[in-house]
mmCIF file of C-alpha atoms in Angstrom:
data_model
loop_
_atom_site.group_PDB
_atom_site.id
_atom_site.type_symbol
_atom_site.label_atom_id
_atom_site.label_comp_id
_atom_site.label_asym_id
_atom_site.label_seq_id
_atom_site.Cartn_x
_atom_site.Cartn_y
_atom_site.Cartn_z
ATOM 1 C CA UNK M 8 0.000 0.000 0.000
ATOM 2 C CA UNK M 9 2.917 2.346 0.668
ATOM 3 C CA UNK M 10 4.590 1.908 -2.729
ATOM 4 C CA UNK M 11 3.839 5.394 -4.022
ATOM 5 C CA UNK M 12 5.074 7.048 -0.824
ATOM 6 C CA UNK M 13 8.317 5.070 -0.870
ATOM 7 C CA UNK M 14 9.679 7.096 -3.763
ATOM 8 C CA UNK M 15 12.438 9.641 -4.192
ATOM 9 C CA UNK M 16 9.867 12.383 -4.737
ATOM 10 C CA UNK M 17 8.102 11.697 -1.436
ATOM 11 C CA UNK M 18 11.431 11.441 0.362
ATOM 12 C CA UNK M 19 12.291 14.901 -0.977
ATOM 13 C CA UNK M 20 8.918 16.268 0.147
ATOM 14 C CA UNK M 21 9.502 14.773 3.609
ATOM 15 C CA UNK M 22 12.925 16.434 3.807
ATOM 16 C CA UNK M 23 11.321 19.743 2.866
ATOM 17 C CA UNK M 24 8.606 19.316 5.498
ATOM 18 C CA UNK M 25 11.132 18.483 8.251
ATOM 19 C CA UNK M 26 13.579 21.225 7.293
ATOM 20 C CA UNK M 27 16.316 18.867 6.120
ATOM 21 C CA UNK M 28 18.719 19.426 3.233
ATOM 22 C CA UNK M 29 16.947 20.450 0.017
ATOM 23 C CA UNK M 30 17.876 19.384 -3.504
ATOM 24 C CA UNK M 31 15.486 21.423 -5.622
ATOM 25 C CA UNK M 32 17.474 20.762 -8.805
ATOM 26 C CA UNK M 33 16.488 17.080 -8.547
ATOM 27 C CA UNK M 34 12.738 17.738 -8.292
ATOM 28 C CA UNK M 35 11.901 17.541 -12.035
ATOM 29 C CA UNK M 36 13.593 14.162 -12.445
ATOM 30 C CA UNK M 37 12.016 12.815 -9.252
ATOM 31 C CA UNK M 38 8.588 14.001 -10.426
ATOM 32 C CA UNK M 39 9.031 12.339 -13.834
ATOM 33 C CA UNK M 40 10.053 9.090 -12.143
ATOM 34 C CA UNK M 41 6.961 9.248 -9.899
ATOM 35 C CA UNK M 42 4.702 9.898 -12.915
ATOM 36 C CA UNK M 43 6.218 6.952 -14.791
ATOM 37 C CA UNK M 44 5.736 4.647 -11.814
ATOM 38 C CA UNK M 45 2.132 5.817 -11.534
ATOM 39 C CA UNK M 46 1.544 5.069 -15.223
ATOM 40 C CA UNK M 47 2.936 1.543 -14.797
ATOM 41 C CA UNK M 48 0.647 0.895 -11.837
ATOM 42 C CA UNK M 49 -2.350 2.113 -13.844
ATOM 43 C CA UNK M 50 -1.659 -0.532 -16.494
ATOM 44 C CA UNK M 51 -0.795 -3.498 -14.334
ATOM 45 C CA UNK M 52 -2.609 -3.236 -11.012
ATOM 46 C CA UNK M 53 -6.040 -4.370 -9.897
ATOM 47 C CA UNK M 54 -8.215 -1.298 -10.349
ATOM 48 C CA UNK M 55 -9.773 -1.304 -6.881
ATOM 49 C CA UNK M 56 -6.367 -1.772 -5.309
ATOM 50 C CA UNK M 57 -5.064 1.075 -7.453
ATOM 51 C CA UNK M 58 -7.885 3.369 -6.339
ATOM 52 C CA UNK M 59 -7.112 2.661 -2.688
ATOM 53 C CA UNK M 60 -3.411 3.269 -3.291
ATOM 54 C CA UNK M 61 -4.066 6.562 -5.089
ATOM 55 C CA UNK M 62 -6.360 7.840 -2.355
ATOM 56 C CA UNK M 63 -3.938 6.776 0.377
ATOM 57 C CA UNK M 64 -1.116 8.615 -1.397
ATOM 58 C CA UNK M 65 -3.277 11.694 -1.904
ATOM 59 C CA UNK M 66 -4.141 11.791 1.812
ATOM 60 C CA UNK M 67 -0.493 11.524 2.799
ATOM 61 C CA UNK M 68 0.538 14.262 0.390
ATOM 62 C CA UNK M 69 -2.351 16.527 1.430
ATOM 63 C CA UNK M 70 -1.192 16.404 5.044
ATOM 64 C CA UNK M 71 2.356 17.144 3.912
ATOM 65 C CA UNK M 72 1.116 20.176 2.007
ATOM 66 C CA UNK M 73 -0.869 21.428 5.016
ATOM 67 C CA UNK M 74 2.219 21.096 7.219
ATOM 68 C CA UNK M 75 4.399 22.940 4.710
ATOM 69 C CA UNK M 76 1.834 25.722 4.320
ATOM 70 C CA UNK M 77 2.112 26.667 8.005
ATOM 71 C CA UNK M 78 5.915 26.549 8.207
ATOM 72 C CA UNK M 79 7.264 29.833 9.572
ATOM 73 C CA UNK M 80 10.536 29.611 7.686
ATOM 74 C CA UNK M 81 12.384 27.569 5.106
ATOM 75 C CA UNK M 82 9.659 27.764 2.454
ATOM 76 C CA UNK M 83 10.798 26.965 -1.075
ATOM 77 C CA UNK M 84 8.559 27.926 -3.995
ATOM 78 C CA UNK M 85 9.740 25.065 -6.234
ATOM 79 C CA UNK M 86 8.886 22.445 -3.620
ATOM 80 C CA UNK M 87 5.446 24.021 -3.144
ATOM 81 C CA UNK M 88 4.876 23.940 -6.909
ATOM 82 C CA UNK M 89 5.839 20.275 -7.238
ATOM 83 C CA UNK M 90 3.689 19.251 -4.275
ATOM 84 C CA UNK M 91 0.712 20.930 -5.963
ATOM 85 C CA UNK M 92 1.573 19.308 -9.314
ATOM 86 C CA UNK M 93 1.787 15.883 -7.699
ATOM 87 C CA UNK M 94 -1.569 16.348 -5.969
ATOM 88 C CA UNK M 95 -3.146 17.338 -9.293
ATOM 89 C CA UNK M 96 -1.605 14.279 -10.942
ATOM 90 C CA UNK M 97 -3.039 11.996 -8.254
ATOM 91 C CA UNK M 98 -6.480 13.610 -8.497
ATOM 92 C CA UNK M 99 -6.462 13.128 -12.271
ATOM 93 C CA UNK M 100 -5.542 9.444 -11.941
ATOM 94 C CA UNK M 101 -8.262 8.961 -9.322
ATOM 95 C CA UNK M 102 -10.877 10.444 -11.662
ATOM 96 C CA UNK M 103 -9.640 8.317 -14.573
ATOM 97 C CA UNK M 104 -9.894 5.182 -12.438
ATOM 98 C CA UNK M 105 -13.386 6.082 -11.229
ATOM 99 C CA UNK M 106 -14.441 6.746 -14.805
ATOM 100 C CA UNK M 107 -13.114 3.315 -15.770
ATOM 101 C CA UNK M 108 -15.334 1.719 -13.132
ATOM 102 C CA UNK M 109 -18.305 3.704 -14.391
ATOM 103 C CA UNK M 110 -18.009 2.660 -18.019
ATOM 104 C CA UNK M 111 -16.442 -0.817 -17.791
ATOM 105 C CA UNK M 112 -18.448 -2.369 -14.998
ATOM 106 C CA UNK M 113 -19.522 -5.209 -17.287
ATOM 107 C CA UNK M 114 -16.154 -5.747 -18.956
ATOM 108 C CA UNK M 115 -15.204 -9.406 -18.486
ATOM 109 C CA UNK M 116 -11.529 -8.573 -18.948
ATOM 110 C CA UNK M 117 -11.384 -6.675 -15.667
ATOM 111 C CA UNK M 118 -9.202 -8.361 -13.088
ATOM 112 C CA UNK M 119 -11.529 -7.701 -10.159
ATOM 113 C CA UNK M 120 -15.063 -8.814 -9.386
ATOM 114 C CA UNK M 121 -17.256 -5.740 -9.220
ATOM 115 C CA UNK M 122 -20.663 -7.293 -9.751
ATOM 116 C CA UNK M 123 -21.217 -7.041 -6.011
ATOM 117 C CA UNK M 124 -20.690 -3.820 -4.095
ATOM 118 C CA UNK M 125 -21.343 -4.419 -0.418
ATOM 119 C CA UNK M 126 -24.773 -6.038 -0.305
ATOM 120 C CA UNK M 127 -25.804 -4.585 -3.648
ATOM 121 C CA UNK M 128 -25.703 -6.479 -6.918
ATOM 122 C CA UNK M 129 -24.901 -4.879 -10.228
ATOM 123 C CA UNK M 130 -28.069 -3.691 -11.934
ATOM 124 C CA UNK M 131 -29.535 -6.004 -14.570
ATOM 125 C CA UNK M 132 -31.924 -3.353 -15.882
ATOM 126 C CA UNK M 133 -31.804 -2.453 -19.567
ATOM 127 C CA UNK M 134 -32.891 0.771 -21.260
ATOM 128 C CA UNK M 135 -34.829 0.072 -24.463
ATOM 129 C CA UNK M 136 -35.438 3.685 -25.424
ATOM 130 C CA UNK M 137 -33.083 6.014 -27.264
ATOM 131 C CA UNK M 138 -30.420 8.216 -25.721
ATOM 132 C CA UNK M 139 -32.617 11.237 -26.447
ATOM 133 C CA UNK M 140 -35.538 9.583 -24.652
ATOM 134 C CA UNK M 141 -33.460 9.168 -21.507
ATOM 135 C CA UNK M 142 -32.149 12.737 -21.658
ATOM 136 C CA UNK M 143 -35.705 14.058 -22.063
ATOM 137 C CA UNK M 144 -36.961 11.995 -19.129
ATOM 138 C CA UNK M 145 -34.163 13.090 -16.804
ATOM 139 C CA UNK M 146 -34.573 16.738 -17.796
ATOM 140 C CA UNK M 147 -38.303 16.523 -17.035
ATOM 141 C CA UNK M 148 -37.649 14.966 -13.610
ATOM 142 C CA UNK M 149 -35.157 17.731 -12.843
ATOM 143 C CA UNK M 150 -37.547 20.433 -14.022
ATOM 144 C CA UNK M 151 -40.275 19.023 -11.783
ATOM 145 C CA UNK M 152 -37.916 19.110 -8.795
ATOM 146 C CA UNK M 153 -38.538 15.477 -7.885
ATOM 147 C CA UNK M 154 -34.832 14.532 -7.952
ATOM 148 C CA UNK M 155 -32.166 16.029 -5.714
ATOM 149 C CA UNK M 156 -29.017 14.997 -3.858
ATOM 150 C CA UNK M 157 -29.179 13.652 -0.296
ATOM 151 C CA UNK M 158 -25.924 15.497 0.432
ATOM 152 C CA UNK M 159 -27.406 18.833 -0.608
ATOM 153 C CA UNK M 160 -25.196 19.109 -3.687
ATOM 154 C CA UNK M 161 -26.636 21.070 -6.602
ATOM 155 C CA UNK M 162 -27.282 18.612 -9.401
ATOM 156 C CA UNK M 163 -27.202 19.121 -13.141
ATOM 157 C CA UNK M 164 -29.033 17.119 -15.788
ATOM 158 C CA UNK M 165 -25.723 15.494 -16.701
ATOM 159 C CA UNK M 166 -25.129 14.406 -13.076
ATOM 160 C CA UNK M 167 -28.455 12.575 -12.994
ATOM 161 C CA UNK M 168 -27.969 11.079 -16.458
ATOM 162 C CA UNK M 169 -24.695 9.552 -15.216
ATOM 163 C CA UNK M 170 -26.648 7.818 -12.432
ATOM 164 C CA UNK M 171 -29.144 6.470 -14.970
ATOM 165 C CA UNK M 172 -26.218 5.236 -17.074
ATOM 166 C CA UNK M 173 -25.035 3.206 -14.087
ATOM 167 C CA UNK M 174 -28.560 1.928 -13.387
ATOM 168 C CA UNK M 175 -29.101 0.764 -16.964
ATOM 169 C CA UNK M 176 -25.497 -0.274 -17.741
ATOM 170 C CA UNK M 177 -25.184 2.034 -20.715
ATOM 171 C CA UNK M 178 -22.993 4.862 -21.945
ATOM 172 C CA UNK M 179 -24.368 7.855 -23.818
ATOM 173 C CA UNK M 180 -21.722 9.021 -26.273
ATOM 174 C CA UNK M 181 -21.556 12.718 -27.221
ATOM 175 C CA UNK M 182 -23.839 13.449 -24.264
ATOM 176 C CA UNK M 183 -23.497 17.222 -24.344
ATOM 177 C CA UNK M 184 -24.257 17.375 -28.075
ATOM 178 C CA UNK M 185 -27.326 15.169 -27.700
ATOM 179 C CA UNK M 186 -28.526 17.144 -24.692
ATOM 180 C CA UNK M 187 -28.279 20.347 -26.728
ATOM 181 C CA UNK M 188 -30.322 18.829 -29.554
ATOM 182 C CA UNK M 189 -33.014 17.656 -27.115
ATOM 183 C CA UNK M 190 -33.259 21.106 -25.554
ATOM 184 C CA UNK M 191 -33.273 22.886 -28.927
ATOM 185 C CA UNK M 192 -36.202 21.002 -30.452
ATOM 186 C CA UNK M 193 -38.265 23.332 -32.624
ATOM 187 C CA UNK M 194 -41.327 21.108 -33.124
ATOM 188 C CA UNK M 195 -42.576 18.644 -30.527
ATOM 189 C CA UNK M 196 -40.646 19.374 -27.329
ATOM 190 C CA UNK M 197 -41.539 16.218 -25.352
ATOM 191 C CA UNK M 198 -42.151 13.296 -27.756
ATOM 192 C CA UNK M 199 -40.983 10.622 -25.307
ATOM 193 C CA UNK M 200 -42.924 11.964 -22.332
ATOM 194 C CA UNK M 201 -46.006 12.292 -24.524
ATOM 195 C CA UNK M 202 -45.637 8.678 -25.653
ATOM 196 C CA UNK M 203 -45.243 7.250 -22.141
ATOM 197 C CA UNK M 204 -48.199 9.315 -20.970
ATOM 198 C CA UNK M 205 -50.324 7.688 -23.690
ATOM 199 C CA UNK M 206 -48.970 4.262 -22.762
ATOM 200 C CA UNK M 207 -49.764 4.847 -19.085
ATOM 201 C CA UNK M 208 -53.327 5.963 -19.840
ATOM 202 C CA UNK M 209 -53.802 2.926 -22.100
ATOM 203 C CA UNK M 210 -52.582 0.683 -19.283
ATOM 204 C CA UNK M 211 -55.043 2.289 -16.842
ATOM 205 C CA UNK M 212 -57.896 1.922 -19.320
ATOM 206 C CA UNK M 213 -57.028 -1.745 -19.727
ATOM 207 C CA UNK M 214 -57.127 -2.322 -15.959
ATOM 208 C CA UNK M 215 -60.505 -0.624 -15.700
ATOM 209 C CA UNK M 216 -62.038 -2.442 -18.652
#
């Protein structure tokens, strides 16, 4: 778990934090070596293990940065810059790994079993409508105010569509372009909602017949 913190770059950051001898001229090479090691891990390691390792490393580096930020003396701008760069690199890799989970959950070539998450099974639901149908539905739910975030976060249509993608095991390509086309309709503005309304009424009529 400590592989990424047992590197020359982290040793240099630790020396900076503790006020030991600095070797700022070696920072670029140490950073490149860290980035290369990170790239190798991204290719070879179990994805869940990698995500844990990345987050662990980010936590360690964040605390280092906080400690350095309150130092009364001995600050070095180049060290501060490389600590920030390394944090950004870790955050980018974390997002890439999360995105991989989002869009490859059903990929049989994955090394880890992700069909179970805690006590929850991977969804077996399937969306039989079009991408535009789903975008229209989500936009209508958002407009009606019936969907929000339990954490109080302000949601966008895209945020909610991503959740529906997970629920239905699909990926909408060119999402922003398709969303724009749905919102810019010049004729019938809600064809999908109109159709499901008719289907619902027909179902009710059948039950009452």
